[in-house]
């Protein structure tokens, strides 16, 4: 694997999930792979889990890791082409990405959407510039439209904890106070549509996701119906795809509560985190027996390690 930007870069999803679960059993068995290899993690936006889990995964494989919070610590980056750089930006992404590629063997990049210009976000303009100029294998640490390391960890978690061959998985929209990216739900949907699960997406009218990501899913605006007999419930807020990046007033009653869990199959509750308590997800669920959010976050290590391992095997 030379690029991990979406589920489309994975040739065998089942094998990758199995690899992640094997690495969980035996984290340090492949330290030779990463010897004298360096991973660069570049963040244009904040991170907790992605940064720490990917760093841990790389260390488990014997790699060195360099982290650059480029939005805070780097020179102000120019992302547009054909501009006279006489404003606040100091360094162009063309040079910055190319130079980083001189120092590392694999690079990871996080770059959220602006949520203003849909074409720019959905064409992955910033992320694709890193691919074009860095010259080394690249991993998405969440781009404008996808968060594949999260989705892989989510699938690993479902495989690990499922109690029947084909569990019912429900992605349900949650309230928030600000517009959030569609990256996590897009990505979760496109992985679930390729997994051996019965997959439903529920959201209030107006929050349709881009159809490319949801082909094969059952889609409803009735949360109660969606939750019936659910084995896994994936909670996430997102802003509208159309009109792009907007949020509509109301829908506070979409927050998941213990009452709503009653109709599920003792559903296990997932969230990518960070989560705003009692706004997106009730504290009673987060602190109760059905929440697996911390376990899920723990699995981020094995997802990242499986991807890094496949990339390192190509570099040998
Ligand atoms: C990001 C998102 O894509 O939804 C990252 C998730 C891994 N989440 C946020 O930006 C949350 C911000 C907030 O204010 O709650």
CSV table of C-alpha atoms and ligand atoms in Angstrom, one decimal:
chain,number,residue,atom,x,y,z
A,1,UNK,CA,0.0,0.0,0.0
A,2,UNK,CA,1.4,3.4,-1.0
A,3,UNK,CA,-1.6,5.5,-0.3
A,4,UNK,CA,-4.2,5.1,2.5
A,5,UNK,CA,-6.8,7.8,1.8
A,6,UNK,CA,-10.1,5.7,1.7
A,7,UNK,CA,-11.5,2.2,1.7
A,8,UNK,CA,-10.8,2.2,-2.1
A,9,UNK,CA,-7.0,1.9,-1.4
A,10,UNK,CA,-7.5,-1.4,0.5
A,11,UNK,CA,-7.4,-4.5,-1.7
A,12,UNK,CA,-8.6,-6.9,1.0
A,13,UNK,CA,-10.6,-5.3,3.8
A,14,UNK,CA,-11.1,-8.6,5.8
A,15,UNK,CA,-7.4,-9.3,5.7
A,16,UNK,CA,-6.6,-5.8,7.0
A,17,UNK,CA,-9.1,-6.1,9.8
A,18,UNK,CA,-7.6,-9.6,10.7
A,19,UNK,CA,-4.1,-8.1,10.6
A,20,UNK,CA,-5.1,-5.4,13.0
A,21,UNK,CA,-6.6,-7.9,15.5
A,22,UNK,CA,-3.4,-10.1,15.2
A,23,UNK,CA,-1.3,-7.1,15.9
A,24,UNK,CA,-3.4,-6.4,19.0
A,25,UNK,CA,-2.4,-9.9,20.2
A,26,UNK,CA,1.3,-9.5,19.3
A,27,UNK,CA,2.1,-5.7,19.0
A,28,UNK,CA,6.0,-6.0,18.9
A,29,UNK,CA,6.5,-8.9,16.5
A,30,UNK,CA,7.5,-6.8,13.5
A,31,UNK,CA,9.9,-4.2,14.9
A,32,UNK,CA,12.5,-5.1,12.2
A,33,UNK,CA,10.1,-3.6,9.6
A,34,UNK,CA,10.4,0.0,11.0
A,35,UNK,CA,14.1,0.0,11.8
A,36,UNK,CA,15.7,3.2,10.5
A,37,UNK,CA,12.4,4.3,9.0
A,38,UNK,CA,10.7,7.5,10.0
A,39,UNK,CA,7.0,8.5,10.0
A,40,UNK,CA,6.1,12.2,9.8
A,41,UNK,CA,2.7,13.2,11.2
A,42,UNK,CA,1.6,16.6,10.0
A,43,UNK,CA,-1.5,18.3,11.5
A,44,UNK,CA,-3.3,21.3,10.1
A,45,UNK,CA,-6.0,20.8,12.7
A,46,UNK,CA,-6.2,19.5,16.4
A,47,UNK,CA,-5.8,15.8,17.3
A,48,UNK,CA,-5.7,13.6,20.3
A,49,UNK,CA,-6.4,10.0,19.3
A,50,UNK,CA,-5.0,10.1,15.8
A,51,UNK,CA,-1.8,11.6,16.9
A,52,UNK,CA,-1.2,9.4,19.9
A,53,UNK,CA,-2.4,6.1,18.4
A,54,UNK,CA,-0.5,6.5,15.2
A,55,UNK,CA,2.6,7.5,17.0
A,56,UNK,CA,2.2,4.4,19.3
A,57,UNK,CA,1.5,2.2,16.3
A,58,UNK,CA,4.7,3.4,14.5
A,59,UNK,CA,6.8,2.9,17.7
A,60,UNK,CA,5.4,-0.7,18.0
A,61,UNK,CA,6.8,-1.3,14.5
A,62,UNK,CA,10.2,0.1,15.4
A,63,UNK,CA,9.8,3.4,13.5
A,64,UNK,CA,10.9,6.8,14.5
A,65,UNK,CA,8.2,9.4,14.5
A,66,UNK,CA,8.2,13.2,14.0
A,67,UNK,CA,5.1,15.2,14.7
A,68,UNK,CA,4.6,18.7,13.2
A,69,UNK,CA,1.5,20.7,14.3
A,70,UNK,CA,2.1,22.8,11.2
A,71,UNK,CA,-0.9,25.1,11.9
A,72,UNK,CA,0.7,26.2,15.2
A,73,UNK,CA,4.5,25.5,14.8
A,74,UNK,CA,5.2,25.8,11.1
A,75,UNK,CA,5.4,28.7,8.8
A,76,UNK,CA,2.0,30.0,7.7
A,77,UNK,CA,1.2,27.7,4.7
A,78,UNK,CA,0.0,28.9,1.3
A,79,UNK,CA,-2.3,26.3,-0.3
A,80,UNK,CA,-3.4,28.2,-3.4
A,81,UNK,CA,-1.6,28.1,-6.7
A,82,UNK,CA,-0.7,31.1,-8.9
A,83,UNK,CA,-0.9,33.7,-6.1
A,84,UNK,CA,1.6,36.4,-5.3
A,85,UNK,CA,2.5,35.6,-1.7
A,86,UNK,CA,2.5,39.2,-0.4
A,87,UNK,CA,0.1,38.5,2.5
A,88,UNK,CA,0.3,36.4,5.7
A,89,UNK,CA,1.4,33.1,4.2
A,90,UNK,CA,5.2,32.4,4.2
A,91,UNK,CA,5.7,29.0,2.6
A,92,UNK,CA,3.9,27.2,-0.2
A,93,UNK,CA,2.6,23.7,0.2
A,94,UNK,CA,4.7,22.7,-2.9
A,95,UNK,CA,8.0,23.3,-1.1
A,96,UNK,CA,6.7,22.4,2.4
A,97,UNK,CA,5.4,18.9,1.3
A,98,UNK,CA,8.4,18.2,-0.9
A,99,UNK,CA,10.8,19.1,1.9
A,100,UNK,CA,9.0,16.9,4.4
A,101,UNK,CA,9.3,14.0,2.0
A,102,UNK,CA,13.1,14.4,2.2
A,103,UNK,CA,13.0,13.7,5.9
A,104,UNK,CA,10.5,10.9,6.3
A,105,UNK,CA,9.7,7.5,4.7
A,106,UNK,CA,6.0,7.7,5.2
A,107,UNK,CA,3.9,10.8,5.9
A,108,UNK,CA,0.5,11.2,7.5
A,109,UNK,CA,-1.6,14.4,7.0
A,110,UNK,CA,-4.6,15.8,8.7
A,111,UNK,CA,-6.5,18.5,7.0
A,112,UNK,CA,-10.2,19.3,7.8
A,113,UNK,CA,-12.6,20.8,5.2
A,114,UNK,CA,-13.3,24.5,5.1
A,115,UNK,CA,-17.0,23.7,4.9
A,116,UNK,CA,-17.4,26.8,2.6
A,117,UNK,CA,-16.6,25.6,-0.9
A,118,UNK,CA,-18.0,22.1,-1.5
A,119,UNK,CA,-16.1,21.5,-4.7
A,120,UNK,CA,-12.8,22.4,-3.1
A,121,UNK,CA,-13.5,20.1,-0.1
A,122,UNK,CA,-14.9,17.2,-2.1
A,123,UNK,CA,-12.1,17.3,-4.6
A,124,UNK,CA,-9.7,17.0,-1.7
A,125,UNK,CA,-7.6,19.9,-3.0
A,126,UNK,CA,-5.3,20.2,0.0
A,127,UNK,CA,-4.8,16.5,0.6
A,128,UNK,CA,-4.1,15.9,-3.0
A,129,UNK,CA,-1.4,18.5,-3.0
A,130,UNK,CA,0.4,16.6,-0.3
A,131,UNK,CA,0.0,13.4,-2.4
A,132,UNK,CA,1.4,15.2,-5.4
A,133,UNK,CA,4.4,17.0,-3.8
A,134,UNK,CA,5.6,14.9,-0.8
A,135,UNK,CA,7.0,12.0,-2.9
A,136,UNK,CA,6.6,9.3,-0.2
A,137,UNK,CA,3.7,7.0,0.8
A,138,UNK,CA,0.9,8.9,2.4
A,139,UNK,CA,-1.7,8.2,5.1
A,140,UNK,CA,-4.8,10.2,5.7
A,141,UNK,CA,-5.2,11.3,9.3
A,142,UNK,CA,-8.6,12.7,8.3
A,143,UNK,CA,-9.0,14.7,5.2
A,144,UNK,CA,-11.9,17.0,4.0
A,145,UNK,CA,-14.2,14.1,3.2
A,146,UNK,CA,-12.9,11.0,4.9
A,147,UNK,CA,-11.3,9.6,8.1
A,148,UNK,CA,-10.2,6.1,7.0
A,149,UNK,CA,-8.0,5.2,10.1
A,150,UNK,CA,-11.1,5.9,12.3
A,151,UNK,CA,-13.3,3.8,10.0
A,152,UNK,CA,-10.9,0.9,10.0
A,153,UNK,CA,-10.7,1.0,13.8
A,154,UNK,CA,-14.5,1.1,13.9
A,155,UNK,CA,-14.8,-2.0,11.7
A,156,UNK,CA,-12.1,-3.8,13.8
A,157,UNK,CA,-14.1,-3.0,16.9
A,158,UNK,CA,-17.3,-4.3,15.4
A,159,UNK,CA,-15.6,-7.5,14.2
A,160,UNK,CA,-14.0,-8.0,17.7
A,161,UNK,CA,-17.2,-7.4,19.7
A,162,UNK,CA,-20.0,-8.8,17.5
A,163,UNK,CA,-22.0,-11.7,18.8
A,164,UNK,CA,-23.6,-12.7,15.5
A,165,UNK,CA,-22.2,-13.2,12.0
A,166,UNK,CA,-24.1,-10.2,10.5
A,167,UNK,CA,-24.8,-7.5,13.2
A,168,UNK,CA,-27.2,-4.6,12.7
A,169,UNK,CA,-25.1,-1.3,12.7
A,170,UNK,CA,-26.9,2.0,12.8
A,171,UNK,CA,-25.2,5.4,12.1
A,172,UNK,CA,-27.4,8.0,13.8
A,173,UNK,CA,-27.0,11.8,13.5
A,174,UNK,CA,-26.5,13.7,16.8
A,175,UNK,CA,-27.1,17.3,17.7
A,176,UNK,CA,-24.2,19.8,18.0
A,177,UNK,CA,-23.8,23.6,18.3
A,178,UNK,CA,-21.6,24.1,15.3
A,179,UNK,CA,-21.2,22.7,11.8
A,180,UNK,CA,-18.9,19.7,11.7
A,181,UNK,CA,-17.4,17.9,8.7
A,182,UNK,CA,-19.0,15.0,7.0
A,183,UNK,CA,-15.7,13.1,6.9
A,184,UNK,CA,-16.4,10.7,9.7
A,185,UNK,CA,-19.9,9.7,8.7
A,186,UNK,CA,-19.0,9.5,4.9
A,187,UNK,CA,-16.0,7.3,5.7
A,188,UNK,CA,-17.9,5.1,8.2
A,189,UNK,CA,-20.7,4.6,5.7
A,190,UNK,CA,-18.4,3.6,2.9
A,191,UNK,CA,-16.6,1.1,5.0
A,192,UNK,CA,-19.8,-0.4,6.5
A,193,UNK,CA,-21.3,-0.7,3.0
A,194,UNK,CA,-18.5,-3.0,2.2
A,195,UNK,CA,-18.5,-5.0,5.5
A,196,UNK,CA,-20.6,-8.0,6.4
A,197,UNK,CA,-23.2,-5.9,8.4
A,198,UNK,CA,-26.8,-4.9,8.1
A,199,UNK,CA,-26.3,-1.1,7.9
A,200,UNK,CA,-28.8,1.7,8.5
A,201,UNK,CA,-28.2,5.5,8.5
A,202,UNK,CA,-30.7,7.7,10.4
A,203,UNK,CA,-30.8,11.6,10.3
A,204,UNK,CA,-33.3,14.4,10.5
A,205,UNK,CA,-34.5,15.7,7.1
A,206,UNK,CA,-31.9,17.9,5.5
A,207,UNK,CA,-28.8,15.9,6.5
A,208,UNK,CA,-28.5,13.5,3.5
A,209,UNK,CA,-24.9,12.5,3.0
A,210,UNK,CA,-23.4,12.5,-0.6
A,211,UNK,CA,-24.8,9.4,-2.2
A,212,UNK,CA,-21.5,8.0,-3.4
A,213,UNK,CA,-20.7,7.1,0.3
A,214,UNK,CA,-24.0,5.5,1.2
A,215,UNK,CA,-24.8,3.1,-1.7
A,216,UNK,CA,-26.3,-0.1,-0.2
A,217,UNK,CA,-27.3,1.4,3.1
A,218,UNK,CA,-30.9,1.6,4.5
A,219,UNK,CA,-31.6,5.3,4.9
A,220,UNK,CA,-34.4,6.7,7.2
A,221,UNK,CA,-35.3,9.9,9.0
A,222,UNK,CA,-37.0,7.9,11.7
A,223,UNK,CA,-34.5,7.3,14.5
A,224,UNK,CA,-36.8,5.1,16.6
A,225,UNK,CA,-37.4,2.7,13.7
A,226,UNK,CA,-33.7,2.7,12.8
A,227,UNK,CA,-32.6,1.8,16.4
A,228,UNK,CA,-34.9,-1.3,16.6
A,229,UNK,CA,-32.8,-4.4,17.3
A,230,UNK,CA,-29.5,-2.5,16.6
A,231,UNK,CA,-26.4,-4.3,17.8
A,232,UNK,CA,-24.0,-1.3,17.3
A,233,UNK,CA,-25.1,2.4,17.3
A,234,UNK,CA,-22.6,4.8,15.9
A,235,UNK,CA,-23.3,8.4,17.1
A,236,UNK,CA,-22.1,11.4,15.1
A,237,UNK,CA,-23.0,14.9,14.2
A,238,UNK,CA,-22.4,16.3,10.7
A,239,UNK,CA,-23.4,19.4,8.9
A,240,UNK,CA,-25.5,19.4,5.7
A,241,UNK,CA,-24.1,18.4,2.3
A,242,UNK,CA,-26.8,20.6,0.7
A,243,UNK,CA,-26.8,23.6,1.4
A,244,UNK,CA,-23.2,22.8,2.1
A,245,UNK,CA,-21.9,23.1,5.7
A,246,UNK,CA,-25.2,24.4,7.0
A,247,UNK,CA,-27.0,23.4,10.2
A,248,UNK,CA,-30.7,23.5,10.7
A,249,UNK,CA,-32.3,24.6,14.0
A,250,UNK,CA,-34.0,22.0,16.3
A,251,UNK,CA,-33.4,18.2,16.4
A,252,UNK,CA,-32.0,18.3,19.9
A,253,UNK,CA,-34.2,15.3,20.6
A,254,UNK,CA,-31.9,13.2,18.4
A,255,UNK,CA,-29.5,12.9,21.3
A,256,UNK,CA,-29.2,9.2,22.3
A,257,UNK,CA,-30.4,8.3,25.8
A,258,UNK,CA,-30.9,5.2,27.8
A,259,UNK,CA,-34.6,5.3,27.0
A,260,UNK,CA,-33.8,5.1,23.3
A,261,UNK,CA,-31.5,2.1,23.9
A,262,UNK,CA,-34.4,0.0,25.2
A,263,UNK,CA,-35.6,-0.9,21.7
A,264,UNK,CA,-32.1,-2.0,20.6
A,265,UNK,CA,-30.5,-5.4,21.0
A,266,UNK,CA,-28.6,-4.1,24.1
A,267,UNK,CA,-26.8,-2.0,21.5
A,268,UNK,CA,-23.2,-1.1,21.9
A,269,UNK,CA,-22.7,2.7,21.5
A,270,UNK,CA,-19.8,4.0,19.5
A,271,UNK,CA,-18.4,7.5,18.8
A,272,UNK,CA,-15.1,8.6,17.2
A,273,UNK,CA,-14.5,11.2,20.0
A,274,UNK,CA,-14.2,14.0,20.9
A,275,UNK,CA,-17.8,14.0,22.1
A,276,UNK,CA,-19.7,16.8,23.8
A,277,UNK,CA,-21.5,15.3,26.8
A,278,UNK,CA,-25.2,15.9,27.1
A,279,UNK,CA,-25.3,17.6,23.7
A,280,UNK,CA,-24.2,15.0,21.2
A,281,UNK,CA,-24.4,12.0,23.6
A,282,UNK,CA,-25.9,11.7,27.1
A,283,UNK,CA,-23.5,11.2,30.0
A,284,UNK,CA,-25.8,8.3,31.2
A,285,UNK,CA,-24.8,6.4,28.1
A,286,UNK,CA,-21.1,7.4,28.1
A,287,UNK,CA,-20.8,6.4,31.8
A,288,UNK,CA,-23.0,3.3,31.4
A,289,UNK,CA,-22.4,-0.3,30.4
A,290,UNK,CA,-23.3,0.1,26.7
A,291,UNK,CA,-20.6,2.6,25.8
A,292,UNK,CA,-17.6,1.2,24.0
A,293,UNK,CA,-16.1,4.5,23.0
A,294,UNK,CA,-12.9,4.1,24.9
A,295,UNK,CA,-12.4,0.5,23.7
A,296,UNK,CA,-13.0,1.8,20.2
A,297,UNK,CA,-10.4,4.6,20.6
A,298,UNK,CA,-8.0,2.0,21.9
A,299,UNK,CA,-8.4,0.1,18.7
A,300,UNK,CA,-7.1,3.1,16.8
A,301,UNK,CA,-3.6,1.8,17.5
A,302,UNK,CA,-4.1,-1.6,15.8
A,303,UNK,CA,-5.8,0.0,12.8
A,304,UNK,CA,-2.9,2.4,12.3
A,305,UNK,CA,-0.4,-0.4,12.9
A,306,UNK,CA,-2.0,-2.6,10.3
A,307,UNK,CA,-1.8,0.1,7.7
A,308,UNK,CA,1.7,1.1,8.6
A,309,UNK,CA,2.8,-2.5,8.5
A,310,UNK,CA,1.5,-3.0,4.9
A,311,UNK,CA,3.2,0.2,3.8
A,312,UNK,CA,6.5,-0.8,5.5
A,313,UNK,CA,6.4,-4.1,3.8
A,314,UNK,CA,6.3,-2.3,0.4
A,315,UNK,CA,9.3,-0.2,1.4
A,316,UNK,CA,11.6,-3.1,2.3
B,1,LIG,C1,-14.0,16.4,14.1
B,1,LIG,C2,-15.0,15.9,13.1
B,1,LIG,O1,-14.6,15.6,11.9
B,1,LIG,O2,-16.2,15.9,13.4
B,1,LIG,C3,-12.9,15.4,14.4
B,1,LIG,C4,-13.4,14.0,14.7
B,1,LIG,C5,-12.4,13.0,14.8
B,1,LIG,N1,-14.6,16.8,15.3
B,1,LIG,C6,-14.7,18.1,15.7
B,1,LIG,O3,-14.2,19.0,15.0
B,1,LIG,C7,-15.3,18.4,17.0
B,1,LIG,C8,-15.3,19.9,17.3
B,1,LIG,C9,-16.2,20.3,18.4
B,1,LIG,O4,-16.2,21.5,18.7
B,1,LIG,O5,-16.9,19.5,19.1
